Short mmCIF file of C-alpha atoms in Angstrom, two decimals:
data_model
loop_
_atom_site.label_atom_id
_atom_site.label_comp_id
_atom_site.label_asym_id
_atom_site.label_seq_id
_atom_site.Cartn_x
_atom_site.Cartn_y
_atom_site.Cartn_z
CA MET G 50 -32.92 -41.16 26.59
CA ILE G 51 -31.96 -37.48 26.98
CA ILE G 52 -32.87 -34.82 24.34
CA ILE G 53 -30.39 -31.89 24.23
CA PRO G 54 -32.05 -28.84 22.57
CA LYS G 55 -30.21 -26.47 20.22
CA LYS G 56 -29.68 -23.83 22.89
CA ASN G 57 -27.55 -26.27 24.92
CA HIS G 58 -24.96 -27.10 22.23
CA ASN G 59 -22.85 -25.30 19.59
CA ILE G 60 -23.71 -27.26 16.46
CA SER G 61 -24.58 -25.24 13.34
CA ARG G 62 -26.02 -26.40 9.98
CA LYS G 63 -23.22 -24.42 8.25
CA LYS G 64 -20.67 -27.05 9.39
CA ILE G 65 -22.72 -29.94 8.03
CA SER G 66 -22.22 -31.32 4.50
CA LYS G 67 -24.80 -29.90 2.07
CA ASN G 68 -25.12 -33.37 0.49
CA ALA G 69 -25.87 -34.93 3.90
CA LEU G 70 -28.56 -32.23 4.52
CA LYS G 71 -30.12 -32.95 1.13
CA ILE G 72 -30.38 -36.71 1.88
CA LEU G 73 -31.84 -36.10 5.34
CA CYS G 74 -34.46 -33.73 3.97
CA ARG G 75 -35.51 -36.14 1.25
CA LEU G 76 -35.79 -39.05 3.67
CA LYS G 77 -37.88 -36.96 6.07
CA LYS G 78 -40.18 -35.63 3.27
CA SER G 79 -40.70 -39.27 2.19
CA GLY G 80 -41.98 -40.13 5.65
CA TYR G 81 -38.90 -41.76 7.18
CA GLN G 82 -36.94 -41.01 10.35
CA ALA G 83 -33.39 -39.84 9.57
CA TYR G 84 -30.54 -38.57 11.71
CA LEU G 85 -26.93 -37.46 11.46
CA VAL G 86 -25.12 -39.97 13.71
CA GLY G 87 -21.76 -41.02 15.13
CA GLY G 88 -18.35 -39.40 14.86
CA SER G 89 -19.58 -36.37 12.90
CA VAL G 90 -21.96 -35.37 15.75
CA ARG G 91 -19.19 -35.95 18.28
CA ASP G 92 -16.70 -33.81 16.29
CA LEU G 93 -19.21 -30.99 15.84
CA ILE G 94 -19.80 -30.93 19.66
CA ILE G 95 -16.03 -30.88 20.34
CA GLY G 96 -15.51 -28.17 17.78
CA ASN G 97 -13.66 -30.16 15.13
CA GLN G 98 -14.66 -30.28 11.46
CA PRO G 99 -15.87 -33.81 10.60
CA LYS G 100 -14.28 -35.70 7.69
CA ASP G 101 -17.29 -37.91 7.06
CA PHE G 102 -21.03 -37.47 7.61
CA ASP G 103 -22.84 -40.77 8.38
CA LEU G 104 -26.61 -40.98 8.44
CA VAL G 105 -29.03 -43.41 9.91
CA THR G 106 -32.71 -44.05 9.07
CA ASN G 107 -35.62 -46.49 9.48
CA ALA G 108 -35.78 -46.85 5.64
CA THR G 109 -34.48 -50.16 4.39
CA PRO G 110 -31.54 -50.27 1.95
CA PHE G 111 -33.88 -51.01 -0.99
CA GLU G 112 -36.20 -48.10 0.03
CA ILE G 113 -33.14 -45.81 0.16
CA GLN G 114 -32.10 -47.02 -3.31
CA LYS G 115 -35.54 -46.14 -4.73
CA LEU G 116 -35.20 -42.56 -3.47
CA PHE G 117 -31.64 -41.94 -4.76
CA LYS G 118 -30.47 -42.81 -8.27
CA ASN G 119 -26.86 -42.26 -7.19
CA CYS G 120 -27.12 -44.97 -4.53
CA ARG G 121 -24.99 -48.14 -4.34
CA LEU G 122 -25.67 -50.92 -1.83
CA ILE G 123 -22.68 -52.62 -0.17
CA GLY G 124 -22.29 -55.47 2.32
CA ARG G 125 -23.71 -58.95 2.73
CA ARG G 126 -24.69 -59.61 6.32
CA PHE G 127 -26.02 -56.06 6.72
CA GLN G 128 -26.39 -53.86 3.66
CA ILE G 129 -25.43 -50.17 3.78
CA ALA G 130 -26.28 -47.54 1.23
CA HIS G 131 -23.50 -45.37 -0.24
CA ILE G 132 -24.91 -42.28 -1.92
CA MET G 133 -22.33 -41.04 -4.42
CA PHE G 134 -21.56 -37.41 -5.21
CA LYS G 135 -18.72 -35.93 -7.23
CA LYS G 136 -16.37 -35.26 -4.32
CA GLU G 137 -18.14 -37.09 -1.49
CA ILE G 138 -19.75 -40.36 -0.46
CA ILE G 139 -22.43 -40.29 2.21
CA GLU G 140 -23.02 -43.52 4.08
CA VAL G 141 -26.64 -44.20 5.05
CA SER G 142 -27.38 -47.22 7.26
CA THR G 143 -30.72 -48.63 8.49
CA PHE G 144 -31.37 -48.82 12.24
CA ARG G 145 -29.99 -52.12 13.57
CA GLY G 146 -32.02 -54.18 15.99
CA ASN G 147 -31.84 -57.30 18.14
CA ASN G 148 -33.22 -60.59 16.69
CA GLN G 149 -36.45 -60.80 18.73
CA HIS G 150 -37.16 -64.37 17.63
CA HIS G 151 -33.91 -65.69 19.03
CA LYS G 152 -33.35 -63.78 22.29
CA LYS G 153 -31.91 -66.76 24.03
CA LYS G 154 -29.69 -67.68 21.09
CA ARG G 155 -28.60 -64.24 20.02
CA TYR G 156 -24.96 -65.36 19.90
CA LYS G 157 -23.33 -68.26 18.10
CA LYS G 158 -19.86 -68.91 19.50
CA LYS G 159 -16.91 -69.82 17.27
CA GLU G 160 -15.55 -72.54 19.48
CA LYS G 161 -11.99 -72.30 18.05
CA PHE G 162 -11.58 -68.50 18.42
CA GLY G 163 -14.15 -67.41 21.00
CA ILE G 164 -15.55 -64.69 18.77
CA LEU G 165 -19.28 -64.01 19.13
CA LEU G 166 -21.41 -63.75 16.00
CA ARG G 167 -24.56 -61.68 16.21
CA ASP G 168 -27.35 -61.61 13.67
CA ASN G 169 -27.83 -58.32 11.86
CA VAL G 170 -31.52 -57.32 11.69
CA PHE G 171 -33.38 -54.03 11.23
CA GLY G 172 -34.83 -52.31 14.28
CA GLY G 173 -35.65 -48.98 15.91
CA ILE G 174 -33.47 -46.09 17.04
CA GLU G 175 -33.26 -47.34 20.66
CA GLU G 176 -32.02 -50.75 19.55
CA ASP G 177 -29.64 -49.08 17.08
CA ALA G 178 -28.10 -47.10 19.97
CA GLU G 179 -27.61 -50.31 21.95
CA ARG G 180 -25.85 -51.99 19.03
CA ARG G 181 -23.24 -49.25 18.53
CA ASP G 182 -19.84 -49.57 20.23
CA LEU G 183 -18.76 -46.29 21.95
CA THR G 184 -20.91 -43.88 23.95
CA ILE G 185 -19.24 -40.84 22.37
CA ASN G 186 -20.22 -42.08 18.88
CA THR G 187 -23.90 -42.80 19.80
CA LEU G 188 -25.44 -39.38 19.38
CA TYR G 189 -28.29 -38.65 16.91
CA LEU G 190 -28.75 -35.17 15.52
CA ASN G 191 -32.15 -34.07 14.13
CA ILE G 192 -31.19 -31.46 11.52
CA PHE G 193 -34.70 -29.81 11.52
CA ASP G 194 -34.62 -28.58 15.12
CA LEU G 195 -30.90 -29.40 15.79
CA SER G 196 -31.78 -31.37 18.88
CA ILE G 197 -29.54 -34.30 19.89
CA ARG G 198 -30.78 -37.63 21.15
CA ASP G 199 -28.39 -39.28 23.65
CA TYR G 200 -29.34 -42.83 24.74
CA VAL G 201 -26.13 -43.92 26.48
CA GLY G 202 -24.55 -40.89 28.16
CA GLY G 203 -22.38 -39.88 25.23
CA ILE G 204 -22.53 -36.12 26.00
CA LYS G 205 -21.44 -36.73 29.56
CA ASP G 206 -18.46 -38.85 28.47
CA ILE G 207 -17.43 -36.20 25.85
CA LYS G 208 -17.39 -33.60 28.65
CA LYS G 209 -15.40 -35.91 30.95
CA LYS G 210 -13.09 -36.96 28.07
CA ILE G 211 -13.75 -40.66 28.55
CA ILE G 212 -13.78 -43.51 25.99
CA ARG G 213 -16.42 -46.06 27.13
CA LEU G 214 -17.86 -49.09 25.41
CA ILE G 215 -21.66 -49.56 25.54
CA GLY G 216 -22.60 -52.66 27.53
CA ASP G 217 -20.25 -55.31 28.87
CA PRO G 218 -16.77 -54.67 27.40
CA GLU G 219 -15.77 -58.38 27.23
CA THR G 220 -18.96 -59.23 25.25
CA ARG G 221 -18.46 -56.26 22.97
CA TYR G 222 -14.80 -57.16 22.16
CA ARG G 223 -15.86 -60.75 21.49
CA GLU G 224 -18.52 -59.53 19.05
CA ASP G 225 -15.81 -57.59 17.16
CA PRO G 226 -12.15 -57.71 18.28
CA VAL G 227 -11.41 -54.66 16.10
CA ARG G 228 -13.22 -52.65 18.74
CA ILE G 229 -10.01 -52.96 20.79
CA LEU G 230 -8.15 -50.93 18.15
CA ARG G 231 -11.02 -48.44 17.81
CA VAL G 232 -10.90 -47.78 21.53
CA ILE G 233 -7.11 -47.17 21.29
CA ARG G 234 -7.58 -44.98 18.18
CA PHE G 235 -10.20 -42.68 19.61
CA SER G 236 -8.36 -42.42 22.91
CA ALA G 237 -5.17 -41.26 21.06
CA GLN G 238 -6.99 -39.14 18.49
CA LEU G 239 -9.26 -37.26 20.93
CA LYS G 240 -6.78 -37.29 23.86
CA MET G 241 -9.32 -39.04 26.10
CA LYS G 242 -8.84 -41.55 28.86
CA ILE G 243 -10.14 -45.12 28.49
CA GLU G 244 -12.77 -46.05 31.10
CA LYS G 245 -11.54 -48.63 33.66
CA LYS G 246 -13.72 -51.58 32.63
CA THR G 247 -13.20 -50.86 28.92
CA ALA G 248 -9.44 -50.88 29.49
CA ILE G 249 -9.20 -53.92 31.80
CA ALA G 250 -10.77 -56.24 29.18
CA ILE G 251 -8.24 -55.34 26.45
CA PRO G 252 -5.22 -57.50 27.54
CA LYS G 253 -7.52 -60.43 28.37
CA LEU G 254 -9.01 -60.51 24.85
CA ALA G 255 -6.09 -59.20 22.81
CA LYS G 256 -5.51 -62.75 21.38
CA LEU G 257 -8.74 -62.35 19.37
CA LEU G 258 -6.99 -59.81 17.15
CA SER G 259 -5.02 -62.76 15.69
CA TYR G 260 -8.23 -63.99 14.05
CA VAL G 261 -9.26 -60.64 12.43
CA PRO G 262 -8.98 -60.86 8.56
CA GLY G 263 -5.70 -59.30 7.38
CA ALA G 264 -7.32 -56.76 5.10
CA ARG G 265 -9.51 -55.39 7.85
CA LEU G 266 -6.61 -55.27 10.28
CA TYR G 267 -4.43 -53.44 7.73
CA ASN G 268 -7.13 -50.75 7.15
CA GLU G 269 -7.64 -50.23 10.92
CA LEU G 270 -3.91 -50.02 11.55
CA ASN G 271 -3.52 -47.32 8.87
CA LYS G 272 -6.28 -45.32 10.54
CA LEU G 273 -4.55 -45.86 13.89
CA LEU G 274 -0.95 -45.10 12.92
CA GLN G 275 -1.07 -42.95 9.77
CA THR G 276 -3.64 -40.21 10.33
CA GLY G 277 -1.74 -37.74 12.53
CA PHE G 278 -1.68 -39.27 16.02
CA GLY G 279 0.42 -42.42 15.29
CA TYR G 280 3.00 -41.96 18.02
CA GLN G 281 0.37 -41.60 20.80
CA ALA G 282 -1.52 -44.63 19.42
CA TYR G 283 1.71 -46.66 19.28
CA LYS G 284 2.46 -45.86 22.97
CA LYS G 285 -1.00 -47.14 23.87
CA LEU G 286 -0.48 -50.33 21.81
CA LYS G 287 2.72 -50.95 23.82
CA LYS G 288 0.98 -50.16 27.10
CA PHE G 289 -1.65 -52.84 26.46
CA CYS G 290 0.92 -55.32 25.09
CA LEU G 291 -0.80 -55.44 21.67
CA LEU G 292 2.20 -55.13 19.38
CA LYS G 293 3.03 -58.84 19.28
CA ARG G 294 -0.61 -59.61 18.54
CA ILE G 295 -0.76 -57.19 15.60
CA PHE G 296 2.85 -57.60 14.29
CA PRO G 297 3.75 -61.16 15.35
CA PHE G 298 7.09 -61.38 13.58
CA PRO G 299 8.55 -57.82 13.64
CA PHE G 300 8.19 -57.73 17.40
CA LEU G 301 9.53 -61.17 18.33
CA ASP G 302 11.93 -61.52 21.26
CA TYR G 303 15.25 -60.57 19.78
CA ASN G 304 18.07 -59.44 22.02
CA LYS G 305 17.56 -56.16 23.88
CA LYS G 306 19.60 -54.03 21.44
CA ILE G 307 17.64 -55.24 18.41
CA ASN G 308 14.31 -54.76 20.13
CA PHE G 309 15.41 -51.22 21.00
CA LEU G 310 16.28 -50.56 17.31
CA ILE G 311 12.94 -51.81 16.04
CA ASN G 312 11.03 -49.76 18.62
CA LYS G 313 13.10 -46.62 18.20
CA LEU G 314 13.01 -46.62 14.39
CA THR G 315 9.25 -47.10 14.39
CA ILE G 316 8.76 -44.25 16.87
CA ASN G 317 10.97 -41.88 14.87
CA VAL G 318 9.06 -42.60 11.65
CA LEU G 319 5.70 -42.20 13.39
CA LYS G 320 6.76 -38.79 14.84
CA LYS G 321 7.97 -37.65 11.37
CA ASN G 322 4.70 -38.73 9.76
CA ASP G 323 2.64 -37.03 12.48
CA GLN G 324 4.45 -33.78 11.89
CA LYS G 325 3.87 -33.99 8.17
CA ILE G 326 0.15 -34.67 8.53
CA GLN G 327 -0.24 -31.80 11.00
CA LYS G 328 1.31 -29.50 8.34
CA LYS G 329 -1.22 -30.99 5.85
CA LYS G 330 1.51 -32.75 3.79
CA LYS G 331 1.08 -36.09 2.15
CA ILE G 332 2.79 -39.16 3.51
CA ASN G 333 3.76 -42.46 1.82
CA PRO G 334 2.13 -45.35 3.80
CA ALA G 335 5.01 -47.58 2.72
CA PHE G 336 7.49 -45.47 4.66
CA LEU G 337 6.14 -46.71 8.03
CA TRP G 338 5.87 -50.32 6.95
CA SER G 339 9.42 -50.15 5.59
CA ALA G 340 10.59 -49.06 9.04
CA ILE G 341 8.59 -51.66 11.01
CA LEU G 342 9.80 -54.53 8.82
CA TRP G 343 13.39 -53.34 8.16
CA TYR G 344 15.25 -55.07 11.04
CA PRO G 345 13.38 -58.40 10.64
CA TYR G 346 14.43 -58.26 6.96
CA PHE G 347 18.04 -57.21 7.69
CA ILE G 348 18.53 -59.72 10.48
CA ASN G 349 17.15 -62.52 8.33
CA THR G 350 19.45 -61.47 5.48
CA ILE G 351 22.56 -61.71 7.70
CA LYS G 352 21.47 -65.12 9.05
CA ILE G 353 20.93 -66.47 5.52
CA LYS G 354 24.28 -65.05 4.42
CA LYS G 355 26.11 -66.84 7.27
CA LYS G 356 24.20 -70.09 7.06
CA LYS G 357 24.32 -70.56 3.26
CA LYS G 358 27.68 -68.77 2.83
CA MET G 359 26.42 -66.56 0.03
CA LYS G 360 26.89 -62.94 -0.97
CA TYR G 361 24.89 -60.25 0.85
CA LYS G 362 23.08 -59.37 -2.39
CA ASP G 363 21.76 -62.95 -2.93
CA ALA G 364 20.83 -63.41 0.80
CA SER G 365 19.08 -60.02 0.69
CA TYR G 366 16.94 -61.13 -2.26
CA ILE G 367 15.84 -64.33 -0.49
CA SER G 368 15.17 -62.51 2.79
CA LEU G 369 13.22 -59.72 1.07
CA LYS G 370 10.86 -62.18 -0.62
CA LYS G 371 10.36 -64.14 2.65
CA ILE G 372 9.61 -61.16 4.87
CA LEU G 373 7.35 -59.37 2.43
CA LYS G 374 5.45 -62.64 1.72
CA LYS G 375 4.84 -62.94 5.46
CA ALA G 376 3.70 -59.31 5.78
CA SER G 377 1.44 -59.63 2.75
CA TYR G 378 -0.13 -62.84 4.09
CA MET G 379 -0.66 -61.67 7.68
CA LEU G 380 -1.82 -58.10 7.01
CA SER G 381 -2.95 -58.22 3.38
CA ILE G 382 -0.71 -55.28 2.58
CA PRO G 383 -1.62 -54.12 -0.97
CA LYS G 384 0.78 -55.02 -3.81
CA GLN G 385 1.50 -51.36 -4.49
CA ILE G 386 2.73 -50.86 -0.90
CA ILE G 387 4.77 -54.09 -1.04
CA TYR G 388 6.43 -52.86 -4.25
CA SER G 389 7.26 -49.48 -2.58
CA ILE G 390 8.82 -51.25 0.48
CA ARG G 391 10.92 -53.37 -1.87
CA GLU G 392 12.20 -50.27 -3.71
CA ILE G 393 12.95 -48.38 -0.48
CA TRP G 394 15.02 -51.35 0.87
CA LYS G 395 16.89 -51.74 -2.39
CA ILE G 396 17.88 -48.03 -2.33
CA ILE G 397 19.00 -48.27 1.35
CA ASN G 398 21.23 -51.19 0.42
CA ILE G 399 22.79 -49.22 -2.44
CA ILE G 400 23.40 -46.20 -0.14
CA THR G 401 24.79 -48.45 2.64
CA TYR G 402 27.33 -50.19 0.45
CA HIS G 403 28.42 -47.06 -1.42
CA LYS G 404 27.76 -48.28 -4.94
CA GLU G 405 28.68 -44.97 -6.55
CA ASN G 406 27.96 -46.16 -10.10
CA LEU G 407 24.29 -46.67 -9.14
CA PHE G 408 23.91 -43.68 -6.85
CA TYR G 409 23.10 -41.10 -9.58
CA GLN G 410 20.57 -43.52 -11.07
CA ILE G 411 18.72 -44.14 -7.75
CA LYS G 412 18.42 -40.40 -7.06
CA LYS G 413 15.89 -40.28 -9.90
CA ASN G 414 13.82 -42.97 -8.23
CA LYS G 415 10.56 -41.60 -6.70
CA LYS G 416 11.22 -43.60 -3.55
CA PHE G 417 14.69 -42.12 -2.97
CA TYR G 418 13.43 -39.46 -0.55
CA GLU G 419 11.78 -41.99 1.80
CA ALA G 420 14.70 -44.39 1.50
CA HIS G 421 17.23 -41.74 2.30
CA ASN G 422 15.25 -40.51 5.30
CA LEU G 423 14.91 -44.05 6.66
CA TYR G 424 18.63 -44.69 6.13
CA ILE G 425 19.55 -41.52 8.13
CA LEU G 426 17.14 -42.37 10.93
CA LYS G 427 18.37 -45.93 11.38
CA LYS G 428 22.06 -44.88 11.08
CA ASN G 429 21.68 -42.35 13.89
CA ILE G 430 19.92 -44.88 16.12
CA GLU G 431 22.55 -47.58 15.45
CA LYS G 432 25.35 -45.17 16.35
CA LYS G 433 23.90 -44.56 19.77
CA ILE G 434 24.03 -48.23 20.74
CA ASN G 435 27.14 -49.15 18.72
CA PHE G 436 25.17 -51.64 16.65
CA LYS G 437 27.21 -54.18 14.69
CA LYS G 438 26.30 -57.22 12.60
CA LYS G 439 27.93 -59.54 15.14
CA LEU G 440 25.13 -58.70 17.56
CA ILE G 441 22.83 -60.80 15.43
CA LYS G 442 22.69 -64.36 16.71
#
């Protein structure tokens, strides 16, 4: 363990949330250890303003709850305290430890999936550092003397701009496959390289992402693709061959021209969203999902139309229900987003087939802006490769 004193770093209390400071002071005065931890410490060192301030302590969740009336406990396997303020929620967790009574049986293997389950128990700060995933997120700031405790070489990796998992990468990915996406996310977000061993294990264990619950996967993908660095993250997902694991049916093996269309449309939307976020403008999450799923929906519509010899409108309705049902099941996409995707696709169909009597009406629709943008993007891409319906087998 290395202690970095205040004179050797640039962190100031002024950049730390006042609510986080209040909680740390109360915990300390009540006789508990308490530190600012994780991404907030990393961001302060780099010079970025943190979005969240997470705290860690040796107080148990119930002891935290006794100290703070505005506290809510969440979680089952390992409870975390959320301390609620008007415009902020501060997360306070208890130091995690290793189950000392079952050292030889610390892991229970899910035979079908190969995911390792680890018991969650309380411990000390050293054990807590071992249980965290990335070295750059395992830094503990003492707000009283502003010293930093570094147990795993996090400061060194921040200086070298390296993303590194703590411990054996294969074991850590088996404990939680979402760590694969976290590694990709931080690499893209912070413009850091992925350490060799951490990177090599990704393709080998990518299949484990198929067994991550849809809701958790959806939340992680939104952080990955819709927070300002989506295009860079997408390139890394392609590099590690993760797209087919995350989006099984949008990225199936169609012919080359259709694969090109899916890829190009997704990239263009990601770039557009990244530009908006950098300008601090709001984005509609449904815009990206509409783009990713558009060609699977469109291709399926044409196939149904030919096979059942029905009108495009009827085939479109059947295809829309099928594709969105799949997306909702596999990624637990919220109903509100599914509804927005449906509206965007309906407007695109109206624009495409020049239904002038409905055009004035759809212009009033709140989703018209996204639908029109997506229509223009896909039209420009299709022109470049001379895309026609007959290309669909």
